[in-house]
Amino acid sequence: MDKGYEKERFESLSIKRSVVKKFRKYSKSISKSNSMTLLSMVEFFERNELSPEDDLKPGLMEIENRIKKRINAVIAIIKDIEKHQTKPTLAMLQSLFMNVKPKPKILIEKSFEQLERERINKEFLLKFQERNEFQFKKDNEDLNNGEQTPN
């Protein structure tokens, strides 16, 4: 039963059969009784001051234009924020970090031969260092063995 209208009596209207079928199908689709569907429709038209003969397209275009103007206003606000807040803040942060000089990474194009020479040089230096360390240890051992330290 319809809430708030339980004690009211039913009245009848004369409506064409095809219109009744359409109306009942619509009522089922929105899950309301026929009375509540018709009441909702009448209240909608009254609340929005519309008539079923009114053409909504010009009104919708007006709404669309208002929305576009608002979107443009939001874009302008965002650009203003960026111009007057974000960029100056970024400039201040950059000026703070200007004293700190990061090590620049320089990419140099090298040929395969240059890279191979560098690899060989590194290997040679490593072997040379290892040999020097080994020779140093050996010389120290010889010195220690040649000299008897008193106990």
PDB file of C-alpha atoms in Angstrom:
ATOM      1  CA  MET A   1       0.000   0.000   0.000  1.00  0.00           C
ATOM      2  CA  ASP A   2       1.100   3.580  -0.565  1.00  0.00           C
ATOM      3  CA  LYS A   3       2.491   5.217   2.553  1.00  0.00           C
ATOM      4  CA  GLY A   4       0.420   8.148   3.710  1.00  0.00           C
ATOM      5  CA  TYR A   5      -2.424   7.358   1.363  1.00  0.00           C
ATOM      6  CA  GLU A   6      -3.762   4.146   2.929  1.00  0.00           C
ATOM      7  CA  LYS A   7      -7.139   5.585   3.935  1.00  0.00           C
ATOM      8  CA  GLU A   8      -7.849   7.370   0.670  1.00  0.00           C
ATOM      9  CA  ARG A   9     -10.348   5.957  -1.773  1.00  0.00           C
ATOM     10  CA  PHE A  10      -9.553   5.126  -5.371  1.00  0.00           C
ATOM     11  CA  GLU A  11     -10.947   7.227  -8.199  1.00  0.00           C
ATOM     12  CA  SER A  12     -11.008   6.264 -11.825  1.00  0.00           C
ATOM     13  CA  LEU A  13      -9.722   8.009 -14.914  1.00  0.00           C
ATOM     14  CA  SER A  14     -10.510   7.208 -18.495  1.00  0.00           C
ATOM     15  CA  ILE A  15      -7.247   6.580 -20.260  1.00  0.00           C
ATOM     16  CA  LYS A  16      -6.612   4.956 -23.627  1.00  0.00           C
ATOM     17  CA  ARG A  17      -5.546   1.320 -23.440  1.00  0.00           C
ATOM     18  CA  SER A  18      -2.145   1.827 -25.176  1.00  0.00           C
ATOM     19  CA  VAL A  19      -1.329   4.698 -22.789  1.00  0.00           C
ATOM     20  CA  VAL A  20      -2.308   2.572 -19.768  1.00  0.00           C
ATOM     21  CA  LYS A  21      -0.008  -0.258 -20.917  1.00  0.00           C
ATOM     22  CA  LYS A  22       2.876   2.148 -21.338  1.00  0.00           C
ATOM     23  CA  PHE A  23       2.192   3.776 -17.978  1.00  0.00           C
ATOM     24  CA  ARG A  24       1.978   0.443 -16.119  1.00  0.00           C
ATOM     25  CA  LYS A  25       5.224  -0.724 -17.716  1.00  0.00           C
ATOM     26  CA  TYR A  26       6.917   2.511 -16.617  1.00  0.00           C
ATOM     27  CA  SER A  27       5.470   2.162 -13.080  1.00  0.00           C
ATOM     28  CA  LYS A  28       6.919  -1.351 -12.782  1.00  0.00           C
ATOM     29  CA  SER A  29      10.291  -0.171 -14.042  1.00  0.00           C
ATOM     30  CA  ILE A  30      10.573   2.387 -11.225  1.00  0.00           C
ATOM     31  CA  SER A  31       9.026  -0.019  -8.679  1.00  0.00           C
ATOM     32  CA  LYS A  32       6.137   2.170  -7.616  1.00  0.00           C
ATOM     33  CA  SER A  33       2.387   1.796  -7.675  1.00  0.00           C
ATOM     34  CA  ASN A  34       0.455   3.498 -10.452  1.00  0.00           C
ATOM     35  CA  SER A  35      -0.828   6.145  -8.003  1.00  0.00           C
ATOM     36  CA  MET A  36       2.648   6.922  -6.636  1.00  0.00           C
ATOM     37  CA  THR A  37       4.158   7.053 -10.137  1.00  0.00           C
ATOM     38  CA  LEU A  38       1.532   9.528 -11.310  1.00  0.00           C
ATOM     39  CA  LEU A  39       1.955  11.598  -8.142  1.00  0.00           C
ATOM     40  CA  SER A  40       5.749  11.690  -8.617  1.00  0.00           C
ATOM     41  CA  MET A  41       5.331  12.844 -12.199  1.00  0.00           C
ATOM     42  CA  VAL A  42       2.901  15.640 -11.290  1.00  0.00           C
ATOM     43  CA  GLU A  43       5.135  16.809  -8.415  1.00  0.00           C
ATOM     44  CA  PHE A  44       8.171  16.812 -10.721  1.00  0.00           C
ATOM     45  CA  PHE A  45       6.435  19.066 -13.218  1.00  0.00           C
ATOM     46  CA  GLU A  46       5.182  21.394 -10.477  1.00  0.00           C
ATOM     47  CA  ARG A  47       8.540  21.558  -8.671  1.00  0.00           C
ATOM     48  CA  ASN A  48      10.472  22.359 -11.861  1.00  0.00           C
ATOM     49  CA  GLU A  49       7.756  24.625 -13.209  1.00  0.00           C
ATOM     50  CA  LEU A  50       7.561  22.600 -16.388  1.00  0.00           C
ATOM     51  CA  SER A  51       4.828  21.611 -18.724  1.00  0.00           C
ATOM     52  CA  PRO A  52       4.878  18.371 -20.717  1.00  0.00           C
ATOM     53  CA  GLU A  53       4.862  20.517 -23.872  1.00  0.00           C
ATOM     54  CA  ASP A  54       8.025  22.403 -22.847  1.00  0.00           C
ATOM     55  CA  ASP A  55      11.143  21.838 -24.936  1.00  0.00           C
ATOM     56  CA  LEU A  56      14.086  21.112 -22.647  1.00  0.00           C
ATOM     57  CA  LYS A  57      16.829  21.332 -25.269  1.00  0.00           C
ATOM     58  CA  PRO A  58      17.396  25.117 -25.056  1.00  0.00           C
ATOM     59  CA  GLY A  59      17.426  24.831 -21.258  1.00  0.00           C
ATOM     60  CA  LEU A  60      19.946  21.986 -21.427  1.00  0.00           C
ATOM     61  CA  MET A  61      22.171  23.991 -23.758  1.00  0.00           C
ATOM     62  CA  GLU A  62      22.042  26.885 -21.304  1.00  0.00           C
ATOM     63  CA  ILE A  63      23.040  24.548 -18.468  1.00  0.00           C
ATOM     64  CA  GLU A  64      25.856  23.141 -20.596  1.00  0.00           C
ATOM     65  CA  ASN A  65      27.158  26.650 -21.311  1.00  0.00           C
ATOM     66  CA  ARG A  66      27.049  27.503 -17.593  1.00  0.00           C
ATOM     67  CA  ILE A  67      28.994  24.332 -16.787  1.00  0.00           C
ATOM     68  CA  LYS A  68      31.591  25.166 -19.454  1.00  0.00           C
ATOM     69  CA  LYS A  69      31.998  28.664 -17.996  1.00  0.00           C
ATOM     70  CA  ARG A  70      32.520  27.184 -14.548  1.00  0.00           C
ATOM     71  CA  ILE A  71      35.080  24.720 -15.873  1.00  0.00           C
ATOM     72  CA  ASN A  72      36.932  27.580 -17.574  1.00  0.00           C
ATOM     73  CA  ALA A  73      36.842  29.523 -14.295  1.00  0.00           C
ATOM     74  CA  VAL A  74      38.342  26.527 -12.442  1.00  0.00           C
ATOM     75  CA  ILE A  75      41.062  26.242 -15.083  1.00  0.00           C
ATOM     76  CA  ALA A  76      41.839  29.948 -14.664  1.00  0.00           C
ATOM     77  CA  ILE A  77      42.054  29.517 -10.886  1.00  0.00           C
ATOM     78  CA  ILE A  78      44.430  26.569 -11.234  1.00  0.00           C
ATOM     79  CA  LYS A  79      46.635  28.530 -13.660  1.00  0.00           C
ATOM     80  CA  ASP A  80      46.668  31.479 -11.248  1.00  0.00           C
ATOM     81  CA  ILE A  81      47.670  29.200  -8.355  1.00  0.00           C
ATOM     82  CA  GLU A  82      50.444  27.733 -10.463  1.00  0.00           C
ATOM     83  CA  LYS A  83      51.665  31.186 -11.512  1.00  0.00           C
ATOM     84  CA  HIS A  84      51.561  32.859  -8.093  1.00  0.00           C
ATOM     85  CA  GLN A  85      52.188  29.985  -5.681  1.00  0.00           C
ATOM     86  CA  THR A  86      53.718  26.910  -7.246  1.00  0.00           C
ATOM     87  CA  LYS A  87      56.323  28.528  -9.492  1.00  0.00           C
ATOM     88  CA  PRO A  88      57.633  30.985  -6.855  1.00  0.00           C
ATOM     89  CA  THR A  89      57.853  28.157  -4.328  1.00  0.00           C
ATOM     90  CA  LEU A  90      59.730  26.036  -6.835  1.00  0.00           C
ATOM     91  CA  ALA A  91      62.088  28.936  -7.545  1.00  0.00           C
ATOM     92  CA  MET A  92      62.767  29.361  -3.809  1.00  0.00           C
ATOM     93  CA  LEU A  93      63.499  25.663  -3.387  1.00  0.00           C
ATOM     94  CA  GLN A  94      65.787  25.681  -6.390  1.00  0.00           C
ATOM     95  CA  SER A  95      67.668  28.705  -5.052  1.00  0.00           C
ATOM     96  CA  LEU A  96      68.145  26.875  -1.736  1.00  0.00           C
ATOM     97  CA  PHE A  97      69.649  23.908  -3.484  1.00  0.00           C
ATOM     98  CA  MET A  98      71.759  25.945  -5.900  1.00  0.00           C
ATOM     99  CA  ASN A  99      74.660  25.902  -3.424  1.00  0.00           C
ATOM    100  CA  VAL A 100      74.650  22.118  -3.378  1.00  0.00           C
ATOM    101  CA  LYS A 101      76.365  21.098  -6.550  1.00  0.00           C
ATOM    102  CA  PRO A 102      75.388  17.625  -7.644  1.00  0.00           C
ATOM    103  CA  LYS A 103      78.031  15.717  -9.484  1.00  0.00           C
ATOM    104  CA  PRO A 104      77.141  15.914 -13.131  1.00  0.00           C
ATOM    105  CA  LYS A 105      76.950  12.650 -14.922  1.00  0.00           C
ATOM    106  CA  ILE A 106      78.559  13.112 -18.274  1.00  0.00           C
ATOM    107  CA  LEU A 107      77.791  10.585 -20.891  1.00  0.00           C
ATOM    108  CA  ILE A 108      80.584  10.296 -23.382  1.00  0.00           C
ATOM    109  CA  GLU A 109      80.313   8.269 -26.470  1.00  0.00           C
ATOM    110  CA  LYS A 110      83.175   5.824 -26.676  1.00  0.00           C
ATOM    111  CA  SER A 111      84.150   3.363 -29.299  1.00  0.00           C
ATOM    112  CA  PHE A 112      84.475  -0.324 -28.597  1.00  0.00           C
ATOM    113  CA  GLU A 113      88.261  -0.055 -28.809  1.00  0.00           C
ATOM    114  CA  GLN A 114      88.371   2.687 -26.175  1.00  0.00           C
ATOM    115  CA  LEU A 115      86.152   0.698 -23.840  1.00  0.00           C
ATOM    116  CA  GLU A 116      88.302  -2.400 -24.330  1.00  0.00           C
ATOM    117  CA  ARG A 117      91.495  -0.437 -23.604  1.00  0.00           C
ATOM    118  CA  GLU A 118      89.965   0.957 -20.411  1.00  0.00           C
ATOM    119  CA  ARG A 119      88.945  -2.549 -19.303  1.00  0.00           C
ATOM    120  CA  ILE A 120      92.418  -3.914 -19.952  1.00  0.00           C
ATOM    121  CA  ASN A 121      94.021  -0.986 -18.085  1.00  0.00           C
ATOM    122  CA  LYS A 122      91.766  -1.586 -15.087  1.00  0.00           C
ATOM    123  CA  GLU A 123      92.633  -5.276 -15.072  1.00  0.00           C
ATOM    124  CA  PHE A 124      96.340  -4.448 -15.337  1.00  0.00           C
ATOM    125  CA  LEU A 125      96.139  -1.977 -12.439  1.00  0.00           C
ATOM    126  CA  LEU A 126      94.326  -4.535 -10.272  1.00  0.00           C
ATOM    127  CA  LYS A 127      96.948  -7.201 -11.019  1.00  0.00           C
ATOM    128  CA  PHE A 128      99.731  -4.701 -10.419  1.00  0.00           C
ATOM    129  CA  GLN A 129      98.252  -3.723  -7.047  1.00  0.00           C
ATOM    130  CA  GLU A 130      97.788  -7.393  -6.083  1.00  0.00           C
ATOM    131  CA  ARG A 131     101.387  -8.145  -7.081  1.00  0.00           C
ATOM    132  CA  ASN A 132     102.680  -5.151  -5.099  1.00  0.00           C
ATOM    133  CA  GLU A 133     100.690  -6.197  -2.031  1.00  0.00           C
ATOM    134  CA  PHE A 134     101.968  -9.767  -2.349  1.00  0.00           C
ATOM    135  CA  GLN A 135     105.562  -8.532  -2.834  1.00  0.00           C
ATOM    136  CA  PHE A 136     105.205  -6.179   0.127  1.00  0.00           C
ATOM    137  CA  LYS A 137     104.011  -9.034   2.355  1.00  0.00           C
ATOM    138  CA  LYS A 138     106.825 -11.271   1.111  1.00  0.00           C
ATOM    139  CA  ASP A 139     109.465  -8.581   1.746  1.00  0.00           C
ATOM    140  CA  ASN A 140     108.096  -8.051   5.256  1.00  0.00           C
ATOM    141  CA  GLU A 141     108.247 -11.775   5.959  1.00  0.00           C
ATOM    142  CA  ASP A 142     111.844 -11.930   4.687  1.00  0.00           C
ATOM    143  CA  LEU A 143     112.820  -8.992   6.861  1.00  0.00           C
ATOM    144  CA  ASN A 144     111.158 -10.518   9.899  1.00  0.00           C
ATOM    145  CA  ASN A 145     112.774 -13.903   9.287  1.00  0.00           C
ATOM    146  CA  GLY A 146     116.224 -12.367   8.722  1.00  0.00           C
ATOM    147  CA  GLU A 147     116.072 -10.403  11.929  1.00  0.00           C
ATOM    148  CA  GLN A 148     115.431 -12.407  14.998  1.00  0.00           C
ATOM    149  CA  THR A 149     113.286 -10.476  17.394  1.00  0.00           C
ATOM    150  CA  PRO A 150     114.202 -11.084  21.056  1.00  0.00           C
ATOM    151  CA  ASN A 151     111.444 -12.695  23.111  1.00  0.00           C
TER     152      ASN A 151
END
